C-alpha positions as semicolon CSV with decimal commas, in nm:
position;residue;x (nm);y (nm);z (nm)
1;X;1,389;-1,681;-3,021
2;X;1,206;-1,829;-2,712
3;X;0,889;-1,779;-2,589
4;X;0,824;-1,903;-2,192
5;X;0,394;-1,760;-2,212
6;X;0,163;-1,645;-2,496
7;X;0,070;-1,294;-2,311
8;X;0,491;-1,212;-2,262
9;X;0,727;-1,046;-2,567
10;X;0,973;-1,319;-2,682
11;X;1,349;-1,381;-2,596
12;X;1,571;-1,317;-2,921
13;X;1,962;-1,360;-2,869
14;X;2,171;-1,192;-3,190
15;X;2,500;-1,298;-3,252
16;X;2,705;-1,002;-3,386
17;X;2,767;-1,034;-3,767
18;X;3,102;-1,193;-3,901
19;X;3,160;-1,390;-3,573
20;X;3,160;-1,738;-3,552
21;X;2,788;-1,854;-3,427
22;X;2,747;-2,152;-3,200
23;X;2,545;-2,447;-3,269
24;X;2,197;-2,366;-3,300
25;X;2,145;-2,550;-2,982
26;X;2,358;-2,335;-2,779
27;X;2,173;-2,080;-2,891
28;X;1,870;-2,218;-2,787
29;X;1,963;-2,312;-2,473
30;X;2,112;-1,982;-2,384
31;X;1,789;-1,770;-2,472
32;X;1,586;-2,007;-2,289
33;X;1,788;-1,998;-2,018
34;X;1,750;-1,606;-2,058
35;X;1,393;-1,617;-2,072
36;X;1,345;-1,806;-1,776
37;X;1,528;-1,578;-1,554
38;X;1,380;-1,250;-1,721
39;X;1,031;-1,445;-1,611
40;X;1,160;-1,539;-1,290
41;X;1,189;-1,133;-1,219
42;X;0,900;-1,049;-1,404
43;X;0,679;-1,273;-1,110
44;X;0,853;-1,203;-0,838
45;X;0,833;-0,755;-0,933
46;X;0,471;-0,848;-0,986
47;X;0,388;-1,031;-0,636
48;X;0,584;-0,760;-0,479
49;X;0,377;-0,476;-0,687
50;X;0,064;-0,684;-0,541
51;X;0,147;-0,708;-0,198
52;X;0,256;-0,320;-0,164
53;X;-0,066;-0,211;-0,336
54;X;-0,219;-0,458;-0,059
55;X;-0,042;-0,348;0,199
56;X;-0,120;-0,003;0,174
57;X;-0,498;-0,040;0,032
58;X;-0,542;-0,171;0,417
59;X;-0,325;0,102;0,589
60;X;-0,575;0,422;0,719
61;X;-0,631;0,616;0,406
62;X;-0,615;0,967;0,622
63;X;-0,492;1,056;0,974
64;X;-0,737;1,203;1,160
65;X;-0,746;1,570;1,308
66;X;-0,867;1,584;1,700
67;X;-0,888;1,878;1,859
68;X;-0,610;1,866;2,167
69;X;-0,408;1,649;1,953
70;X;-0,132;1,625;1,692
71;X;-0,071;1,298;1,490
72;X;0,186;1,223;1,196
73;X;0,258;0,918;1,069
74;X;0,540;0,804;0,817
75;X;0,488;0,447;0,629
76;X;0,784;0,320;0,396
77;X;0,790;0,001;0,225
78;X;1,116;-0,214;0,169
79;X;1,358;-0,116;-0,110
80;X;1,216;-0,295;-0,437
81;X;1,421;-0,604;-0,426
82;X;1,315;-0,736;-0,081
83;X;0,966;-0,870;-0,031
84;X;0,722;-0,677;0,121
85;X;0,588;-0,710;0,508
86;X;0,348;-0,693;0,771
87;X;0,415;-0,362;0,947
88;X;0,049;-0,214;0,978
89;X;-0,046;0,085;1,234
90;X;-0,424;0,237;1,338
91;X;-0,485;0,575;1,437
92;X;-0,875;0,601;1,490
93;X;-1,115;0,765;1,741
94;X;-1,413;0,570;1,895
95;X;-1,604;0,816;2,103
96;X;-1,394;1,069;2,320
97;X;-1,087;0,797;2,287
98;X;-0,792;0,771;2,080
99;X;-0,745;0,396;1,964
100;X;-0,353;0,384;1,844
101;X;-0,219;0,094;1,757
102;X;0,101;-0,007;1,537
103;X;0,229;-0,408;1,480
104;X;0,446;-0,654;1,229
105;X;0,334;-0,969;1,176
106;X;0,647;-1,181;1,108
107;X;0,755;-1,292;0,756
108;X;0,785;-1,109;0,429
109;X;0,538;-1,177;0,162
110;X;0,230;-1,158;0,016
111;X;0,107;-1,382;0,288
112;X;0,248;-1,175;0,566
113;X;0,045;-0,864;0,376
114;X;-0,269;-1,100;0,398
115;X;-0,210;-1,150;0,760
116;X;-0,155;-0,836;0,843
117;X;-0,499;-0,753;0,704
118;X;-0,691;-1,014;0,966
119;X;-0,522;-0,862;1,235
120;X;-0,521;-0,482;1,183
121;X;-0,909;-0,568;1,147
122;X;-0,969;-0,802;1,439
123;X;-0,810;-0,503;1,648
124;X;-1,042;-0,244;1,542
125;X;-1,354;-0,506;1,534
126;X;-1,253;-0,572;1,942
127;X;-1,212;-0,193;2,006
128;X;-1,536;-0,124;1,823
129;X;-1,734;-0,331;2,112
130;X;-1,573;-0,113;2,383
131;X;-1,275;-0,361;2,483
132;X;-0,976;-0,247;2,671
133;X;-0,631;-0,268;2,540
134;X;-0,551;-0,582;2,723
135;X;-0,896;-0,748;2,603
136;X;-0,794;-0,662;2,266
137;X;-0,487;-0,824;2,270
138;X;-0,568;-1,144;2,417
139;X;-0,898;-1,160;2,186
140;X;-0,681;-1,134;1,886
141;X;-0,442;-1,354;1,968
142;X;-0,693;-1,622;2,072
143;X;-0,821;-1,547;1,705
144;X;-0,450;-1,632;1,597
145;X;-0,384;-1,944;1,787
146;X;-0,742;-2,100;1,621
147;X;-0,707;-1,974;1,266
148;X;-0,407;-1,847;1,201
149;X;-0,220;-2,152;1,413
150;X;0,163;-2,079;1,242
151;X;0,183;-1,683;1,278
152;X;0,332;-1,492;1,533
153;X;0,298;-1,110;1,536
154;X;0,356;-0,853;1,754
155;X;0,124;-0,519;1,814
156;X;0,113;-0,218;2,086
157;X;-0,219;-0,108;2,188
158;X;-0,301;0,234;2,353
159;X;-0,611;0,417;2,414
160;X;-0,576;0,762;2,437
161;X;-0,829;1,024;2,656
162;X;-0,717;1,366;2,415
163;X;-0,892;1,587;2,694
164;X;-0,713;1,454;3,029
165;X;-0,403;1,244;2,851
166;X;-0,493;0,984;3,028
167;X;-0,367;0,634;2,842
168;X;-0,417;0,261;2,912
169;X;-0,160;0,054;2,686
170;X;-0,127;-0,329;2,626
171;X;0,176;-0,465;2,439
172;X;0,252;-0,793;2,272
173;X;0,645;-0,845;2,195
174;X;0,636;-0,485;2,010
175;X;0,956;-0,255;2,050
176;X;0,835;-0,023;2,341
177;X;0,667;0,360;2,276
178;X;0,897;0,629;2,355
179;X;0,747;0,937;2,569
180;X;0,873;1,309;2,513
181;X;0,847;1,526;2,741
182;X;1,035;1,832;2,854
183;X;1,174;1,631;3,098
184;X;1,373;1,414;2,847
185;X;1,286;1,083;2,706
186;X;1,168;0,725;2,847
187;X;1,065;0,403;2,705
188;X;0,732;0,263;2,813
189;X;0,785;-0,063;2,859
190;X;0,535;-0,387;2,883
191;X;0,725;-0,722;2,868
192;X;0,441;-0,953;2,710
193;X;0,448;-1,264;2,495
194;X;0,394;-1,259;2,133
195;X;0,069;-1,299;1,972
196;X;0,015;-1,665;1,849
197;X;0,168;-1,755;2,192
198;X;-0,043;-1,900;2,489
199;X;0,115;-1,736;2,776
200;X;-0,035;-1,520;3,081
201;X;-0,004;-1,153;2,977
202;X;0,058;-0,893;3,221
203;X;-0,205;-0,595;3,340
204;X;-0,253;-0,318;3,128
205;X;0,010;0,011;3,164
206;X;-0,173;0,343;3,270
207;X;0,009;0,617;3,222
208;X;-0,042;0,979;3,163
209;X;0,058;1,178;2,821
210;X;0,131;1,541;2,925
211;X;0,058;1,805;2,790
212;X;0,319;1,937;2,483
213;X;0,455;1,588;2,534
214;X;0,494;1,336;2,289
215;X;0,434;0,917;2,190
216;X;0,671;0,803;1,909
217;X;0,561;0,451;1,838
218;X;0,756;0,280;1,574
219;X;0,848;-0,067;1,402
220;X;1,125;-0,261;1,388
221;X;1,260;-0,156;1,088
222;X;1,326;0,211;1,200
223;X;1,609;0,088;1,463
224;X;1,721;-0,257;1,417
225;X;2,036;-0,351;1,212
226;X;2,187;-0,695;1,147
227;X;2,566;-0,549;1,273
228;X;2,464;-0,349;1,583
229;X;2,280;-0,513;1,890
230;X;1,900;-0,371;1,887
231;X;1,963;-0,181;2,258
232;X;2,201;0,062;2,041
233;X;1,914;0,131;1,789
234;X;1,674;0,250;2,088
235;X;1,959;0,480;2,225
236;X;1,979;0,612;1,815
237;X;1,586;0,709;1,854
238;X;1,597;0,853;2,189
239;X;1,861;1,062;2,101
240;X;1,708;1,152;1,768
241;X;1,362;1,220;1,874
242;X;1,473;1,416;2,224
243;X;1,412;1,725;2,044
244;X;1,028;1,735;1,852
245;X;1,033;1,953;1,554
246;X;0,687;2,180;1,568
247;X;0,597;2,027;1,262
248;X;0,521;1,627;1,335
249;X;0,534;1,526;0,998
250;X;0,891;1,677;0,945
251;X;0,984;1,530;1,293
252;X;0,854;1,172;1,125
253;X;1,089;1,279;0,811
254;X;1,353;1,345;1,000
255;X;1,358;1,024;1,255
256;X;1,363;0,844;0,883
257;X;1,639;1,022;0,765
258;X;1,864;1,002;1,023
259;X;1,780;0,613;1,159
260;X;1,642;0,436;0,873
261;X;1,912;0,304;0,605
262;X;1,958;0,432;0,270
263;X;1,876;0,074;0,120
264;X;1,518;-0,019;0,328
265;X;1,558;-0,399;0,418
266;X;1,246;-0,401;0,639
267;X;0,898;-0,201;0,667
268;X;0,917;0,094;0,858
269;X;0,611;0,267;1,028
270;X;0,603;0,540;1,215
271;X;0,305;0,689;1,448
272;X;0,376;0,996;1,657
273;X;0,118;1,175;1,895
274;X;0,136;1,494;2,052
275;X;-0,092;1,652;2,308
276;X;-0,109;2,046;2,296
């Protein structure tokens, strides 16, 4: 029997009878080498219970209904065995605008959780006081490069007029939105640097979001895989999401079921926004 903490059940190891025991310190050795990897699991399922419950604890509790508008969003952690990361999204309205905003800050741990946190907050602290997209970004990643001096993240910012469709979007490194329209499908891109990066950043994107047309904002996890190159992932999720089911939370399902793998390695959020 073997013991590692006071507050955990001890180790036995049994010997089945009429064999031939080993030495007693065989024995020993064995059950606390048993013990220390049963408590090696037991910390690491705990941390990853913690950062999940973090995670999501930060994550909007509701998505909220605007007239002119239809929103869905999908959230699904990493399978149990992988650590948990910084995928966040926003879906908020300040005024008569939309403020929509989805990121990942790099890294896969409690830490990355933490991180996330600061950020998902500096963005709605910066939209709050009536900043543009592009103001937003650079203001949190200023806040980055002074206190957070070793993280990188990336984050797509849009604000959204639900009356005229008209949108202003600022990007930082994050995969680019995909509009639907009837038309057919288009990525809209905005090359800029991380965040935690001192670069020049380029003007904000104005574009318009049609009516019966659709945003499908997204992270990482939804399209990239380690044995295909990440261009053939964003051909996967035009193709997929060409046709919008009427219900947006089944079209959410659906993008999931037919990208995402069956064994989650990565975060996956999803934000979708339609305008009637």
């Amino acid at each position: 029997m073997v013991r590692l903490r006071a507050d955990r059940a001890p180790v036995y190891v049994t010997v089945a009878a009429g064999n031939q025991p080993p030495a007693l310190s065989t024995l020993h050795q064995l059950a606390q080498a048993v013990a220390a990897a049963i408590e090696a699991q037991r910390s690491y399922d705990q941390e990853h219970r913690i950062a999940l419950t973090l995670q999501r604890s930060l994550l909007p509790r509701r998505v909220p209904r605007i007239a002119g508008l239809d929103l869905a969003v999908r959230y699904e952690p990493a399978s149990v065995d992988t650590e948990v990361g910084g995928d966040f999204y926003e879906l908020t309205m300040l005024g008569d605008t939309l403020l929509v905003a989805i990121g990942d800050v790099t890294g896969h741990s409690l830490h990355a959780a933490t991180v996330m946190a600061e950020v998902r907050h500096a963005i709605r602290a910066y939209a709050v006081d009536g900043h543009p997209p592009g103001a937003i970004v650079d203001r949190v990643n200023t806040l980055m490069r002074t206190l957070l001096p070793d993280e990188l993240a990336t984050i797509c910012v849009i604000q959204l007029d639900p009356a005229t469709g008209a949108a202003r979007m600022a990007s930082a490194g994050h995969l680019p939105p995909l509009l639907v329209t009837g038309a057919g499908t288009r990525y809209l891109e905005h090359l800029a640097p991380l965040l935690g990066v001192a670069a020049r950043r380029p003007p904000d994107l104005e574009f318009t979001l049609p009516q019966d047309a659709t945003l499908v904002l997204y992270t990482d996890g939804l399209i990239e895989r380690r044995d295909a190159d990440i261009d053939d992932g964003l051909r996967a999720l035009a193709s997929s999401a060409a046709q919008v089911d009427a219900d947006l939370d089944h079209f959410c399902h659906r993008l999931l079921t037919e990208l995402a793998t069956p064994h989650i390695r990565d975060d996956i959020a999803v934000v979708t926004v339609r305008r009637r």
